[in-house]
Amino acid sequence: MSTHTASRPERSGLALLVIAAAQLLMVMDGTIVTVGLPVIGTGLGIAEADLDWVLTAYALAFGGLLLAGGRAGDLFGRRRLFRAGLVVFLAASLLGGLAGNGTVLIAARVLQGIGAAIVAPAALSLLADTFPAGPERNKALGVYGAMGGLGSVVGLLLGGALTEYLGWRWIMFVNIPIALLVLAGTVALVPGTRERGGLDLPGAVTVTLALGSLVYAINRAGSHGVGDGLALAFGALGLAVLAGIAVTATTSRPPGTPLHDALTSGYTAGMLGAGAFYLAAILTAVLLLRPRPVSRSAQPLGSTPR
């Protein structure tokens, strides 16, 4: 149950702008590195076999932690988690821009995915808290969804332009001023509701592993073909575990338990829809824009070019 009911802020237009900008930033970051992958591989000496991890690391962290991020926002405050996720994302972008080797860059991409997994569900919940049900909320949701489509396109275009004229590191650095502006604008957001209870840690870990398996299967299929045995195995495992969790949570757990609420709430359904869009954008980028071999002389992951 909620401990308090949030009131609608006077500057709802600014609140929508902040939430939409966060949505744009999270989706954009899923695709912005795609065009620059060959240059990144050459600059950091990443072997072609490891280059896909620059994309996959973000998708795995984001998709795997999405449900846990949504539940954490319910427990600890959505605006608080929204800000915390932005700070993590900002710090990870700085780390990625300064990376001296492939290992550091991929670690930064994992941190970006963690930040995005915190921000995305909190943003959608804050939107629902800010705008009352009806035409006003429908209009806000339309803007929110449009930012998702725009973000994937902007990511591809901006990634190419930045790589060409400023260097690939600006693919990471460009996130910093946007995240700072969004952080400054969070004063217009309502705090959002908070709930009693705790995080169902075993359930959260299980769901995270299941979603992570699905994300890995999608990325593996994009780079090795849809008939790849490992991709099929991870995909089947993820689907089976998620199906089992859903059946167990909705039949044997009473309403009000964390995992039951996470799987049955309308907000989470919308959050998963947004997450599916992010993953679809990443899969499209992998399938259509996968780079050609960078160099046969590329050094192993983690080493710096001589």
Short mmCIF file of C-alpha atoms in Angstrom, two decimals:
data_model
loop_
_atom_site.label_atom_id
_atom_site.label_comp_id
_atom_site.label_asym_id
_atom_site.label_seq_id
_atom_site.Cartn_x
_atom_site.Cartn_y
_atom_site.Cartn_z
CA MET A 1 0.00 0.00 0.00
CA SER A 2 1.10 3.55 -0.60
CA THR A 3 2.23 5.59 2.34
CA HIS A 4 1.12 8.82 0.75
CA THR A 5 -0.56 10.09 -2.33
CA ALA A 6 1.48 12.35 -4.57
CA SER A 7 -0.05 15.55 -5.82
CA ARG A 8 0.24 16.77 -9.36
CA PRO A 9 2.97 19.41 -9.80
CA GLU A 10 2.07 22.85 -11.09
CA ARG A 11 4.64 22.63 -13.86
CA SER A 12 3.41 19.41 -15.43
CA GLY A 13 4.69 20.52 -18.84
CA LEU A 14 8.25 20.68 -17.52
CA ALA A 15 7.76 17.34 -15.80
CA LEU A 16 6.73 15.76 -19.11
CA LEU A 17 9.76 17.31 -20.82
CA VAL A 18 12.08 15.85 -18.18
CA ILE A 19 10.54 12.37 -18.38
CA ALA A 20 10.51 12.41 -22.19
CA ALA A 21 14.16 13.56 -22.28
CA ALA A 22 15.14 10.71 -20.00
CA GLN A 23 13.33 8.26 -22.26
CA LEU A 24 15.11 9.71 -25.29
CA LEU A 25 18.49 9.41 -23.57
CA MET A 26 18.02 5.80 -22.48
CA VAL A 27 16.87 4.60 -25.91
CA MET A 28 19.46 6.67 -27.76
CA ASP A 29 22.25 5.09 -25.76
CA GLY A 30 21.16 1.64 -26.88
CA THR A 31 21.97 2.42 -30.52
CA ILE A 32 24.40 5.36 -30.53
CA VAL A 33 27.53 3.18 -30.42
CA THR A 34 26.44 1.00 -33.36
CA VAL A 35 27.81 3.12 -36.19
CA GLY A 36 31.03 3.82 -34.29
CA LEU A 37 31.86 0.18 -33.51
CA PRO A 38 34.55 -0.22 -36.19
CA VAL A 39 36.34 2.93 -35.02
CA ILE A 40 36.01 1.89 -31.37
CA GLY A 41 37.46 -1.51 -32.17
CA THR A 42 40.43 0.00 -33.95
CA GLY A 43 41.04 2.68 -31.33
CA LEU A 44 40.96 0.34 -28.33
CA GLY A 45 42.32 -2.76 -30.01
CA ILE A 46 39.17 -4.83 -29.47
CA ALA A 47 39.09 -8.04 -31.50
CA GLU A 48 36.12 -8.43 -33.82
CA ALA A 49 34.86 -11.44 -31.87
CA ASP A 50 34.56 -9.26 -28.75
CA LEU A 51 33.20 -6.13 -30.42
CA ASP A 52 29.55 -7.15 -30.10
CA TRP A 53 29.91 -6.98 -26.31
CA VAL A 54 29.95 -3.19 -26.52
CA LEU A 55 26.27 -3.51 -27.55
CA THR A 56 25.41 -6.66 -25.64
CA ALA A 57 26.73 -5.44 -22.27
CA TYR A 58 24.24 -2.56 -22.20
CA ALA A 59 21.32 -4.73 -23.30
CA LEU A 60 22.08 -7.48 -20.78
CA ALA A 61 22.30 -5.13 -17.83
CA PHE A 62 19.26 -3.15 -18.88
CA GLY A 63 16.97 -6.05 -19.76
CA GLY A 64 18.07 -8.21 -16.85
CA LEU A 65 17.59 -5.58 -14.14
CA LEU A 66 14.44 -3.90 -15.47
CA LEU A 67 11.96 -5.57 -13.11
CA ALA A 68 14.26 -5.20 -10.10
CA GLY A 69 14.68 -1.50 -10.91
CA GLY A 70 10.93 -1.03 -11.08
CA ARG A 71 10.37 -2.68 -7.73
CA ALA A 72 13.17 -0.69 -6.11
CA GLY A 73 11.50 2.53 -7.26
CA ASP A 74 8.24 1.44 -5.60
CA LEU A 75 10.03 0.74 -2.33
CA PHE A 76 12.47 3.60 -2.03
CA GLY A 77 10.75 6.40 -3.94
CA ARG A 78 10.48 6.84 -7.67
CA ARG A 79 11.95 10.33 -7.95
CA ARG A 80 14.83 9.34 -5.69
CA LEU A 81 15.59 6.27 -7.80
CA PHE A 82 15.12 8.30 -11.00
CA ARG A 83 17.85 10.68 -9.84
CA ALA A 84 20.10 7.89 -8.61
CA GLY A 85 19.83 6.08 -11.94
CA LEU A 86 20.72 9.28 -13.81
CA VAL A 87 23.81 9.74 -11.63
CA VAL A 88 24.93 6.16 -12.32
CA PHE A 89 24.31 6.64 -16.03
CA LEU A 90 26.21 9.94 -16.07
CA ALA A 91 29.23 8.50 -14.23
CA ALA A 92 29.26 5.47 -16.52
CA SER A 93 29.21 7.72 -19.61
CA LEU A 94 32.22 9.63 -18.30
CA LEU A 95 34.03 6.36 -17.58
CA GLY A 96 33.26 5.07 -21.07
CA GLY A 97 34.50 8.24 -22.72
CA LEU A 98 37.79 8.03 -20.82
CA ALA A 99 38.23 4.27 -21.34
CA GLY A 100 41.74 3.22 -22.31
CA ASN A 101 40.88 -0.36 -23.28
CA GLY A 102 37.97 -2.55 -24.22
CA THR A 103 37.46 -4.01 -20.75
CA VAL A 104 36.87 -0.59 -19.21
CA LEU A 105 34.52 0.42 -22.03
CA ILE A 106 32.41 -2.73 -21.67
CA ALA A 107 32.30 -2.27 -17.89
CA ALA A 108 31.08 1.28 -18.48
CA ARG A 109 28.39 -0.03 -20.81
CA VAL A 110 27.23 -2.45 -18.09
CA LEU A 111 26.96 0.48 -15.65
CA GLN A 112 25.03 2.48 -18.25
CA GLY A 113 22.60 -0.42 -18.56
CA ILE A 114 22.18 -0.56 -14.77
CA GLY A 115 21.45 3.17 -14.69
CA ALA A 116 18.95 2.81 -17.52
CA ALA A 117 17.22 -0.10 -15.76
CA ILE A 118 16.66 2.18 -12.76
CA VAL A 119 15.60 5.26 -14.73
CA ALA A 120 13.20 3.68 -17.25
CA PRO A 121 10.60 2.15 -14.88
CA ALA A 122 10.85 5.12 -12.51
CA ALA A 123 10.19 7.52 -15.39
CA LEU A 124 7.09 5.62 -16.51
CA SER A 125 5.74 5.45 -12.95
CA LEU A 126 6.41 9.17 -12.40
CA LEU A 127 4.50 9.93 -15.57
CA ALA A 128 1.51 8.00 -14.23
CA ASP A 129 1.82 9.80 -10.88
CA THR A 130 2.04 13.21 -12.55
CA PHE A 131 -0.87 12.98 -15.00
CA PRO A 132 -4.36 11.82 -13.99
CA ALA A 133 -5.99 8.98 -15.89
CA GLY A 134 -7.78 10.15 -19.00
CA PRO A 135 -6.92 12.27 -22.04
CA GLU A 136 -4.09 14.09 -20.27
CA ARG A 137 -2.27 10.91 -19.35
CA ASN A 138 -2.93 9.43 -22.79
CA LYS A 139 -1.35 12.46 -24.40
CA ALA A 140 1.66 12.23 -22.07
CA LEU A 141 2.06 8.53 -22.85
CA GLY A 142 1.96 9.35 -26.55
CA VAL A 143 4.82 11.81 -26.13
CA TYR A 144 6.72 9.27 -24.03
CA GLY A 145 6.32 6.58 -26.69
CA ALA A 146 7.30 8.94 -29.49
CA MET A 147 10.55 9.71 -27.68
CA GLY A 148 11.38 6.02 -27.81
CA GLY A 149 11.07 5.92 -31.60
CA LEU A 150 12.96 9.17 -31.96
CA GLY A 151 15.71 8.02 -29.62
CA SER A 152 16.66 5.00 -31.74
CA VAL A 153 16.90 7.13 -34.89
CA VAL A 154 18.76 9.97 -33.15
CA GLY A 155 21.20 7.45 -31.69
CA LEU A 156 22.18 6.11 -35.10
CA LEU A 157 22.45 9.55 -36.73
CA LEU A 158 24.22 11.23 -33.83
CA GLY A 159 26.59 8.32 -33.36
CA GLY A 160 27.73 8.57 -36.96
CA ALA A 161 28.14 12.36 -36.85
CA LEU A 162 30.06 12.39 -33.57
CA THR A 163 32.36 9.58 -34.67
CA GLU A 164 33.09 11.33 -37.97
CA TYR A 165 33.75 14.84 -36.70
CA LEU A 166 34.68 14.65 -33.01
CA GLY A 167 35.82 11.09 -32.39
CA TRP A 168 34.11 8.03 -30.92
CA ARG A 169 34.64 9.15 -27.30
CA TRP A 170 32.01 11.83 -27.80
CA ILE A 171 29.46 9.05 -28.24
CA MET A 172 29.87 8.65 -24.48
CA PHE A 173 30.52 12.28 -23.53
CA VAL A 174 27.35 13.58 -25.26
CA ASN A 175 25.24 11.86 -22.58
CA ILE A 176 26.74 13.98 -19.80
CA PRO A 177 25.18 17.42 -20.55
CA ILE A 178 21.82 15.81 -21.36
CA ALA A 179 21.82 13.85 -18.09
CA LEU A 180 22.78 16.98 -16.14
CA LEU A 181 19.89 18.94 -17.67
CA VAL A 182 17.46 16.13 -16.86
CA LEU A 183 18.79 15.98 -13.29
CA ALA A 184 18.25 19.72 -12.90
CA GLY A 185 14.70 19.36 -14.17
CA THR A 186 13.73 16.68 -11.64
CA VAL A 187 12.60 19.43 -9.26
CA ALA A 188 9.42 19.55 -11.36
CA LEU A 189 8.63 15.88 -10.69
CA VAL A 190 6.35 14.65 -7.95
CA PRO A 191 8.11 12.37 -5.43
CA GLY A 192 5.84 9.49 -6.39
CA THR A 193 4.30 6.90 -4.10
CA ARG A 194 6.20 4.57 -1.80
CA GLU A 195 5.11 1.13 -0.67
CA ARG A 196 5.63 -0.94 2.44
CA GLY A 197 7.29 -4.29 2.17
CA GLY A 198 10.64 -5.48 0.95
CA LEU A 199 12.40 -6.56 -2.18
CA ASP A 200 11.81 -10.22 -2.97
CA LEU A 201 15.50 -10.93 -3.49
CA PRO A 202 15.23 -14.58 -4.68
CA GLY A 203 12.44 -13.62 -7.07
CA ALA A 204 14.34 -10.57 -8.31
CA VAL A 205 17.50 -12.63 -8.93
CA THR A 206 15.53 -15.31 -10.76
CA VAL A 207 13.71 -12.81 -12.96
CA THR A 208 16.99 -11.00 -13.66
CA LEU A 209 18.68 -14.23 -14.76
CA ALA A 210 15.69 -15.15 -16.93
CA LEU A 211 15.55 -11.76 -18.64
CA GLY A 212 19.32 -11.74 -19.00
CA SER A 213 19.13 -15.12 -20.76
CA LEU A 214 16.57 -13.75 -23.20
CA VAL A 215 18.61 -10.63 -23.94
CA TYR A 216 21.74 -12.73 -24.48
CA ALA A 217 19.79 -15.05 -26.79
CA ILE A 218 18.57 -12.08 -28.87
CA ASN A 219 22.05 -10.62 -29.22
CA ARG A 220 23.59 -14.02 -29.91
CA ALA A 221 21.03 -14.66 -32.65
CA GLY A 222 21.77 -11.25 -34.15
CA SER A 223 25.48 -12.00 -34.49
CA HIS A 224 25.49 -15.79 -35.07
CA GLY A 225 22.13 -16.43 -36.75
CA VAL A 226 18.70 -17.38 -35.43
CA GLY A 227 19.54 -21.07 -35.69
CA ASP A 228 22.53 -20.86 -33.37
CA GLY A 229 22.29 -23.58 -30.74
CA LEU A 230 23.45 -21.42 -27.85
CA ALA A 231 20.97 -18.67 -28.74
CA LEU A 232 18.11 -21.17 -28.90
CA ALA A 233 19.13 -22.76 -25.59
CA PHE A 234 19.35 -19.46 -23.70
CA GLY A 235 16.10 -18.24 -25.28
CA ALA A 236 14.21 -21.40 -24.30
CA LEU A 237 15.66 -21.28 -20.78
CA GLY A 238 14.68 -17.65 -20.28
CA LEU A 239 11.13 -18.18 -21.55
CA ALA A 240 10.64 -21.31 -19.46
CA VAL A 241 11.83 -19.65 -16.26
CA LEU A 242 9.71 -16.53 -16.83
CA ALA A 243 6.64 -18.65 -17.56
CA GLY A 244 7.18 -20.66 -14.39
CA ILE A 245 7.63 -17.51 -12.30
CA ALA A 246 4.50 -15.92 -13.73
CA VAL A 247 2.36 -19.00 -13.04
CA THR A 248 3.74 -19.43 -9.51
CA ALA A 249 3.43 -15.77 -8.57
CA THR A 250 -0.12 -15.32 -9.83
CA THR A 251 -1.53 -18.57 -8.45
CA SER A 252 0.28 -19.32 -5.20
CA ARG A 253 1.31 -15.88 -3.93
CA PRO A 254 -1.34 -13.56 -2.50
CA PRO A 255 -1.75 -10.02 -3.85
CA GLY A 256 0.51 -7.60 -2.01
CA THR A 257 3.67 -9.68 -2.18
CA PRO A 258 6.46 -7.96 -4.10
CA LEU A 259 6.80 -10.45 -6.94
CA HIS A 260 3.03 -10.80 -7.38
CA ASP A 261 2.68 -7.03 -7.65
CA ALA A 262 5.66 -6.78 -9.99
CA LEU A 263 4.13 -9.27 -12.41
CA THR A 264 0.51 -8.12 -12.28
CA SER A 265 0.57 -4.31 -12.00
CA GLY A 266 -0.43 -2.19 -14.96
CA TYR A 267 2.60 0.03 -14.54
CA THR A 268 4.94 -2.93 -14.87
CA ALA A 269 3.14 -4.03 -18.04
CA GLY A 270 3.81 -0.63 -19.54
CA MET A 271 7.39 -0.76 -18.31
CA LEU A 272 7.95 -4.10 -19.99
CA GLY A 273 6.48 -2.71 -23.20
CA ALA A 274 9.02 0.10 -23.09
CA GLY A 275 11.78 -2.39 -22.36
CA ALA A 276 10.72 -4.55 -25.30
CA PHE A 277 11.06 -1.52 -27.54
CA TYR A 278 14.60 -0.85 -26.30
CA LEU A 279 15.63 -4.43 -26.95
CA ALA A 280 13.99 -4.41 -30.39
CA ALA A 281 15.94 -1.28 -31.28
CA ILE A 282 19.19 -2.92 -30.20
CA LEU A 283 18.38 -6.12 -32.11
CA THR A 284 17.61 -4.10 -35.25
CA ALA A 285 20.93 -2.33 -34.94
CA VAL A 286 22.78 -5.63 -34.54
CA LEU A 287 21.04 -7.27 -37.51
CA LEU A 288 21.17 -4.38 -39.97
CA LEU A 289 24.26 -2.44 -39.01
CA ARG A 290 26.71 -5.03 -37.76
CA PRO A 291 30.15 -3.79 -38.79
CA ARG A 292 32.46 -5.54 -41.16
CA PRO A 293 35.76 -6.89 -39.83
CA VAL A 294 37.81 -4.11 -38.32
CA SER A 295 41.25 -5.59 -38.68
CA ARG A 296 42.71 -9.05 -38.59
CA SER A 297 45.51 -7.69 -36.46
CA ALA A 298 43.21 -6.40 -33.68
CA GLN A 299 44.56 -7.24 -30.25
CA PRO A 300 42.72 -9.25 -27.57
CA LEU A 301 40.10 -7.60 -25.39
CA GLY A 302 41.58 -5.60 -22.54
CA SER A 303 44.90 -4.75 -24.21
CA THR A 304 45.90 -1.36 -25.49
CA PRO A 305 47.18 -0.86 -29.01
CA ARG A 306 50.88 -0.41 -29.39
#
